[in-house]
mmCIF file of C-alpha atoms in Angstrom:
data_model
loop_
_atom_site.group_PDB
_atom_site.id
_atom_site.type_symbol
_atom_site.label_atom_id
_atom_site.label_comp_id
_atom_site.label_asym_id
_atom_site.label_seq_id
_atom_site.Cartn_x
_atom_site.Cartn_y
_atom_site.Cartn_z
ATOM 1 C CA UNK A 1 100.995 114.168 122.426
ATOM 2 C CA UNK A 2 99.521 116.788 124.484
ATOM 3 C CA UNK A 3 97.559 116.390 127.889
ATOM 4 C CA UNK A 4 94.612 116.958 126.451
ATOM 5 C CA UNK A 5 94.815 114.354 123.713
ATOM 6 C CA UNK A 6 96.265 112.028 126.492
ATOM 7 C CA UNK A 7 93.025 112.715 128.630
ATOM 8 C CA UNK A 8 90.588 111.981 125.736
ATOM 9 C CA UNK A 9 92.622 108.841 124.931
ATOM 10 C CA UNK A 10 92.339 107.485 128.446
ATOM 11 C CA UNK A 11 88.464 108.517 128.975
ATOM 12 C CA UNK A 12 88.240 106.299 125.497
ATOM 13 C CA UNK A 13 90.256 103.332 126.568
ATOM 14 C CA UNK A 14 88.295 103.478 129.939
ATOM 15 C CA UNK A 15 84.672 103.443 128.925
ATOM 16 C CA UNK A 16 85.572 100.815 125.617
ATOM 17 C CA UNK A 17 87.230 98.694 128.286
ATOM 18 C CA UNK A 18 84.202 98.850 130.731
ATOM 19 C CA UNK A 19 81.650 98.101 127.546
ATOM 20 C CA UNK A 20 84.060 95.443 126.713
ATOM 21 C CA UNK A 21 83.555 93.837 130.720
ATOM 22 C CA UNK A 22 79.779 94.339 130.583
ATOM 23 C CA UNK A 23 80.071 91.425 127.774
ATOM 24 C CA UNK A 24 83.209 88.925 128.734
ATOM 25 C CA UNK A 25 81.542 88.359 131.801
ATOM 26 C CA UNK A 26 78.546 86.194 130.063
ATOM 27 C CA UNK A 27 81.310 83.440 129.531
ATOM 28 C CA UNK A 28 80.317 82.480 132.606
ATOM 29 C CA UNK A 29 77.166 81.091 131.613
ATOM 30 C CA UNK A 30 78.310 79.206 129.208
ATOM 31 C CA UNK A 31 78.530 75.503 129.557
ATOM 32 C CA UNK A 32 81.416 73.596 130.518
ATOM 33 C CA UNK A 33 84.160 72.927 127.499
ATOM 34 C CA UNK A 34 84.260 69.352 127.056
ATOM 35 C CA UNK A 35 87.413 67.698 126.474
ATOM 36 C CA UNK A 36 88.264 67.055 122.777
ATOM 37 C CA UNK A 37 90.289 64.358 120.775
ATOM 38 C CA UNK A 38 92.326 66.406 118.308
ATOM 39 C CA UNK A 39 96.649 65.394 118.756
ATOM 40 C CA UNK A 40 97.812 68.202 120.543
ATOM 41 C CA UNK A 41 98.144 70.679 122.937
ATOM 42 C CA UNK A 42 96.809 74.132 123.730
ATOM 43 C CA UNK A 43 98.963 75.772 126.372
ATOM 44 C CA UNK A 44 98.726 79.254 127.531
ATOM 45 C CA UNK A 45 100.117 81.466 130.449
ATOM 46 C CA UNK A 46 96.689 83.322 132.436
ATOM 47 C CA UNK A 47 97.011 86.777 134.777
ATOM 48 C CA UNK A 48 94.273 86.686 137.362
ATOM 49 C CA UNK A 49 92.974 90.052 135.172
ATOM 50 C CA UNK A 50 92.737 87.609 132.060
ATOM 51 C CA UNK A 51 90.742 84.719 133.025
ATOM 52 C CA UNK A 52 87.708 85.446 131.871
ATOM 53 C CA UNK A 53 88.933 86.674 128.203
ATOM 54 C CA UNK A 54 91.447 83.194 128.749
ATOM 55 C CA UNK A 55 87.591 81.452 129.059
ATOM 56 C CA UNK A 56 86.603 83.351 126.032
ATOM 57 C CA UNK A 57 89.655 82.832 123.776
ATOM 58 C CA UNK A 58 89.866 78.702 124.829
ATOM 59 C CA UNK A 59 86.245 78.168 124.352
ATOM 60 C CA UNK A 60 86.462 79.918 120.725
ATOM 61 C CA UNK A 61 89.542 78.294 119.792
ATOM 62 C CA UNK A 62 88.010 74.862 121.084
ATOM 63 C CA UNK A 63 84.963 75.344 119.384
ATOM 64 C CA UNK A 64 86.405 74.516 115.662
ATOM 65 C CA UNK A 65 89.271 72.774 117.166
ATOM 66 C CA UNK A 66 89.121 70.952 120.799
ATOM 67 C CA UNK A 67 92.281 69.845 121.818
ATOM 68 C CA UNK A 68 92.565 66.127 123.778
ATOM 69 C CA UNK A 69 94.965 68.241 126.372
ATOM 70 C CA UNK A 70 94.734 71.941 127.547
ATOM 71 C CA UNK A 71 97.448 73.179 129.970
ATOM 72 C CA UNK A 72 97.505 76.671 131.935
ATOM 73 C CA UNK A 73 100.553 78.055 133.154
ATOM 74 C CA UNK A 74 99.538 80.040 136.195
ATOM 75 C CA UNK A 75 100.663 83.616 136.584
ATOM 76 C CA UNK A 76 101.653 83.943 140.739
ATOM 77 C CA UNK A 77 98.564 86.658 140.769
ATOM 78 C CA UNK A 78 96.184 83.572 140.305
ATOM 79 C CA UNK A 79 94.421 82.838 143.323
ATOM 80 C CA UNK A 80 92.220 79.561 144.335
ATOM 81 C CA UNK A 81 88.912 81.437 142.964
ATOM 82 C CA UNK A 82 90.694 81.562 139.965
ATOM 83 C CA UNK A 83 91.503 77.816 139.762
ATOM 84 C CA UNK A 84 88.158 77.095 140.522
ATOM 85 C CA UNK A 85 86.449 79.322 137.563
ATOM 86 C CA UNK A 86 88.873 77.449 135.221
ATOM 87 C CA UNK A 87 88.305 74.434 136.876
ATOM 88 C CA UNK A 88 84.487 74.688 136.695
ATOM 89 C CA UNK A 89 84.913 75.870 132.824
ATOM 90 C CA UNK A 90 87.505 73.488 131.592
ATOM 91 C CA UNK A 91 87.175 70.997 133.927
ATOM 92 C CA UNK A 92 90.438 68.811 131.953
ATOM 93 C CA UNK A 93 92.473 71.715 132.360
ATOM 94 C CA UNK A 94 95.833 70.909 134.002
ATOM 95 C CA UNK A 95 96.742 73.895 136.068
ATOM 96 C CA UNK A 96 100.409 74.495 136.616
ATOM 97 C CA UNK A 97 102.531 77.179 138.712
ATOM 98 C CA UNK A 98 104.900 79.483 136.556
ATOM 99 C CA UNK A 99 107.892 78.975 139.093
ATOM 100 C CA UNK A 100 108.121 74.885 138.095
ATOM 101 C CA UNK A 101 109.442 76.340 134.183
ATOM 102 C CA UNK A 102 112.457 78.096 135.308
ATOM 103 C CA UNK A 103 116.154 77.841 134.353
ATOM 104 C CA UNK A 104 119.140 79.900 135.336
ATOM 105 C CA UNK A 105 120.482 80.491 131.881
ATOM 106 C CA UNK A 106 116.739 82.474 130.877
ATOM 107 C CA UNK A 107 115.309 85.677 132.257
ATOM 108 C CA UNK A 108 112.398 85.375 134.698
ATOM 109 C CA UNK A 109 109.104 86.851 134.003
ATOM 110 C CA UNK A 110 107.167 88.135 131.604
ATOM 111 C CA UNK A 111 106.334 85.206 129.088
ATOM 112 C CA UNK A 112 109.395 83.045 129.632
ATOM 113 C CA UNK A 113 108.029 80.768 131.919
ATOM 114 C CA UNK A 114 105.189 79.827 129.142
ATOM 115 C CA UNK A 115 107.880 79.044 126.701
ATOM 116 C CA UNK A 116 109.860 76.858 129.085
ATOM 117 C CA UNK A 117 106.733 75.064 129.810
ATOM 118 C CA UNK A 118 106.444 74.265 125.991
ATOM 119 C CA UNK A 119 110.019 73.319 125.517
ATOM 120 C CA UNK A 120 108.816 71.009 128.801
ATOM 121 C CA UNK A 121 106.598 69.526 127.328
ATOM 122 C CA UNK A 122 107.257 69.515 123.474
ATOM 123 C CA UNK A 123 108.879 65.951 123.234
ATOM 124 C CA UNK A 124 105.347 64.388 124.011
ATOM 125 C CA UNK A 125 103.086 66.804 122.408
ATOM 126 C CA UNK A 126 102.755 69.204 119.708
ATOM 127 C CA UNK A 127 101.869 72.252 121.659
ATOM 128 C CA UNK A 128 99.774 74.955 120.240
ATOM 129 C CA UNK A 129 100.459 78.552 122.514
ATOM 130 C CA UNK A 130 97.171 80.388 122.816
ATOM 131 C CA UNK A 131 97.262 84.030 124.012
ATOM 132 C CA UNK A 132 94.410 84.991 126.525
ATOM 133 C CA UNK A 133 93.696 88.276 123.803
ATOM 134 C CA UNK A 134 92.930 86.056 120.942
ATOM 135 C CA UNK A 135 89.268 85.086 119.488
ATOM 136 C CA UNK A 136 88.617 82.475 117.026
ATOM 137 C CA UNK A 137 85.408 82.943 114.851
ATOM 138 C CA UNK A 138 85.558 80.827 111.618
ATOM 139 C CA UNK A 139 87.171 77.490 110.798
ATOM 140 C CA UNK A 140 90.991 76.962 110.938
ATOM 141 C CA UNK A 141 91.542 74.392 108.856
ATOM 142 C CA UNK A 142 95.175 75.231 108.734
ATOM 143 C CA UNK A 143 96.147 74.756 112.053
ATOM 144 C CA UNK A 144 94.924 71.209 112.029
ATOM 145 C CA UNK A 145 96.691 70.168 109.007
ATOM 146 C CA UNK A 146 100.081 71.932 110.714
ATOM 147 C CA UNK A 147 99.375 69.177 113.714
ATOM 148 C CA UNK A 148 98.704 66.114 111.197
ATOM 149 C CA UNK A 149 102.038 67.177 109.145
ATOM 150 C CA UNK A 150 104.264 68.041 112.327
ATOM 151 C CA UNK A 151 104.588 71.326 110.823
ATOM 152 C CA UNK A 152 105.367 74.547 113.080
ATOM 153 C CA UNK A 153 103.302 77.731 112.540
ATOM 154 C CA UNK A 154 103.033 81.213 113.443
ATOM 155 C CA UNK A 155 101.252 84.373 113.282
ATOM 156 C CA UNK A 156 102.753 86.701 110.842
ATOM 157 C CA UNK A 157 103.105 90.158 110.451
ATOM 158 C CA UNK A 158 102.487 90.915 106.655
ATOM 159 C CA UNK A 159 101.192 88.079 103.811
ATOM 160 C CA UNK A 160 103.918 85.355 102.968
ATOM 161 C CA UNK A 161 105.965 86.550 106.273
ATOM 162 C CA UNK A 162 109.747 85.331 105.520
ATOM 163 C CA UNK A 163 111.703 82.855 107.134
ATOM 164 C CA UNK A 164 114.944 84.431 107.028
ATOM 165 C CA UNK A 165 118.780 83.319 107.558
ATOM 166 C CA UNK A 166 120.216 85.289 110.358
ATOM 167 C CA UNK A 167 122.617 87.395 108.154
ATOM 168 C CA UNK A 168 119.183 88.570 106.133
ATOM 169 C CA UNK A 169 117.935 89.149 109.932
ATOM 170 C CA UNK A 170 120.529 91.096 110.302
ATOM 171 C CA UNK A 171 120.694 93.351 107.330
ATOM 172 C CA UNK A 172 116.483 93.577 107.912
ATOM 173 C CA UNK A 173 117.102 94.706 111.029
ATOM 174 C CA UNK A 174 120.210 97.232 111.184
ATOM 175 C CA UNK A 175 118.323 99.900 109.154
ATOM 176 C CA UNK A 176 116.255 99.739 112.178
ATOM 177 C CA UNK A 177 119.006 100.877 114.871
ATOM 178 C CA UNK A 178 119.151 104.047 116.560
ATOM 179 C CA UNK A 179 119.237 105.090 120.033
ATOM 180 C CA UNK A 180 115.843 103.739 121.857
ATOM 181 C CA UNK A 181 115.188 100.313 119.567
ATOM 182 C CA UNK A 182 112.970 98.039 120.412
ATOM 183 C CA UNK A 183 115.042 95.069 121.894
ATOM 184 C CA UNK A 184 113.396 93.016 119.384
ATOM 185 C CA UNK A 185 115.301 95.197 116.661
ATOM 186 C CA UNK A 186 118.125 95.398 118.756
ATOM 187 C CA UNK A 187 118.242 90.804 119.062
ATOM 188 C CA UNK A 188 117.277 90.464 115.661
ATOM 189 C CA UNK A 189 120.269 92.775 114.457
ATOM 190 C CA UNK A 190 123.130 90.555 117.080
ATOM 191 C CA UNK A 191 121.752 87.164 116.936
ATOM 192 C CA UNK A 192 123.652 86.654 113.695
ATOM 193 C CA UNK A 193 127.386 87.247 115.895
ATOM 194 C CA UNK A 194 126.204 85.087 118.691
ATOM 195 C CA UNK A 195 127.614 81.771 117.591
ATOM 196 C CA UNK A 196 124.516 79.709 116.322
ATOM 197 C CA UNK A 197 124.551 77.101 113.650
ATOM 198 C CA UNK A 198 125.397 78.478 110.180
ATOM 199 C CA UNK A 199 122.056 77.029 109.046
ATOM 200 C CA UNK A 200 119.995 78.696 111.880
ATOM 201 C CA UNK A 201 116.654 80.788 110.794
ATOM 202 C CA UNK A 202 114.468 83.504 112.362
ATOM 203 C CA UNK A 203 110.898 84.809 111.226
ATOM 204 C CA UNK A 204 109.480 87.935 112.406
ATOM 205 C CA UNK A 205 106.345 86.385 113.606
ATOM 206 C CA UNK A 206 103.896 86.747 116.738
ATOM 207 C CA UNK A 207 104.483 84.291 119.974
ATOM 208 C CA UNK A 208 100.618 84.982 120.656
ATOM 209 C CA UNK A 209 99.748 81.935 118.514
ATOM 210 C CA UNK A 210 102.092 79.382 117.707
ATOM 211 C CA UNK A 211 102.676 76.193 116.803
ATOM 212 C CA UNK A 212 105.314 73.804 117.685
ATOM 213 C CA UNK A 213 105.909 70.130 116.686
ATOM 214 C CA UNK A 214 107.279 67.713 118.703
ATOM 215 C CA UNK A 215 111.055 67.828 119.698
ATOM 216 C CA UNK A 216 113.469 66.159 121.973
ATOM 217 C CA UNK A 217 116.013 69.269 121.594
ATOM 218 C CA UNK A 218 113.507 72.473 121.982
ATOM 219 C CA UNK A 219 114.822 72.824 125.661
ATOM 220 C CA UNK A 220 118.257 72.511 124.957
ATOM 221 C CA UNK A 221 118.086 75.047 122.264
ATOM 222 C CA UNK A 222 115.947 77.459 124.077
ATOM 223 C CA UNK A 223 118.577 77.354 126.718
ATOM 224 C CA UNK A 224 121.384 77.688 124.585
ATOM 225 C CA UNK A 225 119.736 80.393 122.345
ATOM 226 C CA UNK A 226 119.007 82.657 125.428
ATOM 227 C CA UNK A 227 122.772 81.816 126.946
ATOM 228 C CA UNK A 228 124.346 82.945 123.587
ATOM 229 C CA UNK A 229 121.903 85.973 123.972
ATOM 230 C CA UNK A 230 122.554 87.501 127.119
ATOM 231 C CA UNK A 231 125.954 87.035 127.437
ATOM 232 C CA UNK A 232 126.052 89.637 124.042
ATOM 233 C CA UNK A 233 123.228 91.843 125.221
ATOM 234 C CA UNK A 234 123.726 91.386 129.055
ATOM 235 C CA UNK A 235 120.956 93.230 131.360
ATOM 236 C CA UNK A 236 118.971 93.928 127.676
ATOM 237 C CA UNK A 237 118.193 90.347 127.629
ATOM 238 C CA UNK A 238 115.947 90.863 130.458
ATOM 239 C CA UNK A 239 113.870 93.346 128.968
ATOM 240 C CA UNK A 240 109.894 92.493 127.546
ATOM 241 C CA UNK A 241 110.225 90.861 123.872
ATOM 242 C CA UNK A 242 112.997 88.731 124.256
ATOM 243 C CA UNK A 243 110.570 85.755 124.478
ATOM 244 C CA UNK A 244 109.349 86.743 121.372
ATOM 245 C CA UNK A 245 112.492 86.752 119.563
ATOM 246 C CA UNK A 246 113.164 83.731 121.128
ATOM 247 C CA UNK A 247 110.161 81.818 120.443
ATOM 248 C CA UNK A 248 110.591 82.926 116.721
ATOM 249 C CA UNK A 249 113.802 82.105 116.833
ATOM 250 C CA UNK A 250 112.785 78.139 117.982
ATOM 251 C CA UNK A 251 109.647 78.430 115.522
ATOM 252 C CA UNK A 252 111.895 79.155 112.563
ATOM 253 C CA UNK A 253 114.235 76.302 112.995
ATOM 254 C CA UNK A 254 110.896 73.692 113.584
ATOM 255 C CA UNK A 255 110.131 71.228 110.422
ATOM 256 C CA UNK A 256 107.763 72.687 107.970
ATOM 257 C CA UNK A 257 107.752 76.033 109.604
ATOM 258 C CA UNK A 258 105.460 78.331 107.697
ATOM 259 C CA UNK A 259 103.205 81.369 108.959
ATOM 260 C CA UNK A 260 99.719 81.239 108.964
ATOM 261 C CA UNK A 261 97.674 83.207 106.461
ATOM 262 C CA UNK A 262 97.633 86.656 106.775
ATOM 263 C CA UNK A 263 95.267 88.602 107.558
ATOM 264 C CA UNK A 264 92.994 85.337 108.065
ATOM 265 C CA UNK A 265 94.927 84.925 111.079
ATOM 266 C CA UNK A 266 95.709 88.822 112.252
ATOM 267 C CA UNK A 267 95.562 91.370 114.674
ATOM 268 C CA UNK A 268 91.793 93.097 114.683
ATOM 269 C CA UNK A 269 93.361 96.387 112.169
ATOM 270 C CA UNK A 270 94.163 94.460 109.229
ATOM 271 C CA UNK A 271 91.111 92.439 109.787
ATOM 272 C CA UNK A 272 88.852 91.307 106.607
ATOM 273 C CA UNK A 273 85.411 89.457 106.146
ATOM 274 C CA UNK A 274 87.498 86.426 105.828
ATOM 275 C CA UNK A 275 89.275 87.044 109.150
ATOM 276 C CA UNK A 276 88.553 83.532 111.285
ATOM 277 C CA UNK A 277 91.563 84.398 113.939
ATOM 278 C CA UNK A 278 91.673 87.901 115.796
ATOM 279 C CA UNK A 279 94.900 88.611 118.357
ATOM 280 C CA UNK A 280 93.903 92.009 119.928
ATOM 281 C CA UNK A 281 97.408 93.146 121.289
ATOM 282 C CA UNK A 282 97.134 95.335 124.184
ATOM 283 C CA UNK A 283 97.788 98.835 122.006
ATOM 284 C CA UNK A 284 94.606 97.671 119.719
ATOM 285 C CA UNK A 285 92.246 96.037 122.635
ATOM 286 C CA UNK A 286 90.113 99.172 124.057
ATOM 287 C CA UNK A 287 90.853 101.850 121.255
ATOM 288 C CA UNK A 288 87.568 101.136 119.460
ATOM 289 C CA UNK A 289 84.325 98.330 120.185
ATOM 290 C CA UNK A 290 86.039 96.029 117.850
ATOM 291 C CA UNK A 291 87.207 93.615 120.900
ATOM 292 C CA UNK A 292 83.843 94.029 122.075
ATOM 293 C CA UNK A 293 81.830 93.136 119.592
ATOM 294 C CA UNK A 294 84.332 90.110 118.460
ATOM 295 C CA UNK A 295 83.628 88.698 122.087
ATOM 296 C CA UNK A 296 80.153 89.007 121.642
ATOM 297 C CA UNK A 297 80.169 87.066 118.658
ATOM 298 C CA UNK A 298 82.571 84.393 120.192
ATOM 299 C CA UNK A 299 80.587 83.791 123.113
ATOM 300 C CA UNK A 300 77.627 83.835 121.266
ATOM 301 C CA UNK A 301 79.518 80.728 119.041
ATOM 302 C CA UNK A 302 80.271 79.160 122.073
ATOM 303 C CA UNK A 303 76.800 78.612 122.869
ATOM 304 C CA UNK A 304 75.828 77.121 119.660
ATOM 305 C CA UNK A 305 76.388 73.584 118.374
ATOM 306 C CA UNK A 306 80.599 73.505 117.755
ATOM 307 C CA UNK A 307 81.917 73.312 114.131
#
């Protein structure tokens, strides 16, 4: 890419990301979320930069489906304003500090606290993980009938998403393999050599919205999945997106896994008229108004009479 196509591309992300904080900001006006009675809960991991799109993306969500329990895992950037705005908006909320989920057999950082937290917590709840990016603007009716069944779920990439063994992981993967790969190529393509259960299953899927029934062994597995892990890939294992492979790997191996529709539950590009769940990953949040104008439609729900 040349400089000047890098300028333009900055001057774009800069003024779609400043129209986009002229309009998250109004969640602040908007009533307290009152605490629901569905079976589960919604957990998510909040950066002092993110709490006002976490307000945006909780209220949504809660609007067509209030949880009876909402925990945030607390980046160390959030301060005691912080606590307070999510206090004073989800009054329930149980705030908790990202150093209590640590374990010396996982990499620190990043998102691995938040899935420690869930393995914490997952043999007394089914825990639903709710990225700060994500809007909900329609009904999702299938996320409630995942928590009745005490099915696991997950965002997809593509419609009908497999659930792979780890031998088809592999083969899927080693086309992939050259010099640079994403260390999500690079786990998916060794996890098959590392040892784990013959049975074992992975699914390409997104840890920005998942859902994971109840279990007594999550933690254990999570440990010994990342132990297994990094002794193959060593320092690697360290790197951003081993969470993800992780948390798909724990997601695959849940009963009833099964992704969630696609693209009624998507990323904002592949979006339809039928779309009810947008996850606006960082390379697709300020390249257009779309995240914009999504808030502004959430927060306008949010003020309206919930589903």
């Amino acid at each position: 890419m040349s400089l000047l196509s890098r300028v333009i591309q900055r001057v774009k992300r800069d003024f779609f990301r400043g129209q986009y904080n002229k309009v998250v900001r109004r969640v602040l006006d908007t009533a307290p979320l009152k605490q629901g009675t569905h079976p589960f809960m919604l957990l998510s991991m909040v950066h002092q930069r993110d709490v006002q799109s976490y307000l945006v993306a909780v209220k949504s969500f809660a609007h067509f489906l209030n949880p009876h329990r909402i925990v945030v895992v607390c980046d160390p950037s959030i301060n005691a304003a912080d606590r307070a705005t999510l206090k004073q908006h989800v009054p329930h909320v149980e705030l908790r500090d990202a150093d209590e989920f640590t374990h010396p057999d996982m990499p620190r950082g990043g998102t691995w606290e938040r899935l420690y937290a869930i393995a914490t917590f997952s043999p007394e709840n089914f825990v639903v993980q709710l990225d700060a990016d994500t809007l909900t603007v329609r009904p999702i009716p299938e996320v409630l009938e995942a928590v009745h069944a005490g099915h696991g779920f997950v965002l997809g990439e593509m419609p009908d998403t497999p659930v792979r063994s780890l031998a088809e992981t592999r083969a899927h993967a080693l086309p992939k393999m050259r010099p640079g790969a994403h260390i999500q190529t690079i786990s998916e393509a060794e996890m098959a050599n590392v040892g784990l259960p013959d049975d074992s299953r992975y699914i390409r899927g997104c840890s920005g919205f998942t859902g994971f029934p109840r279990s007594t062994e999550m933690r254990d597995k999570m440990i010994d999945f990342s132990r297994r892990m990094g002794g193959t890939l060593g320092e690697d294992w360290k790197r951003w997106g081993t969470e993800q492979v992780t948390s798909n790997y724990l997601i695959a191996n849940s009963p009833g896994i099964r992704p969630l529709p696609f693209p009624k539950y998507g990323t904002p590009d592949c979006a339809t008229g039928d779309t009810a769940f947008f996850h606006f990953i960082g390379s697709m949040r300020f390249i257009n108004g779309k995240y914009e104008a999504t808030s502004r439609h959430a927060i306008e729900l949010i003020g309206s009479v919930p589903a």
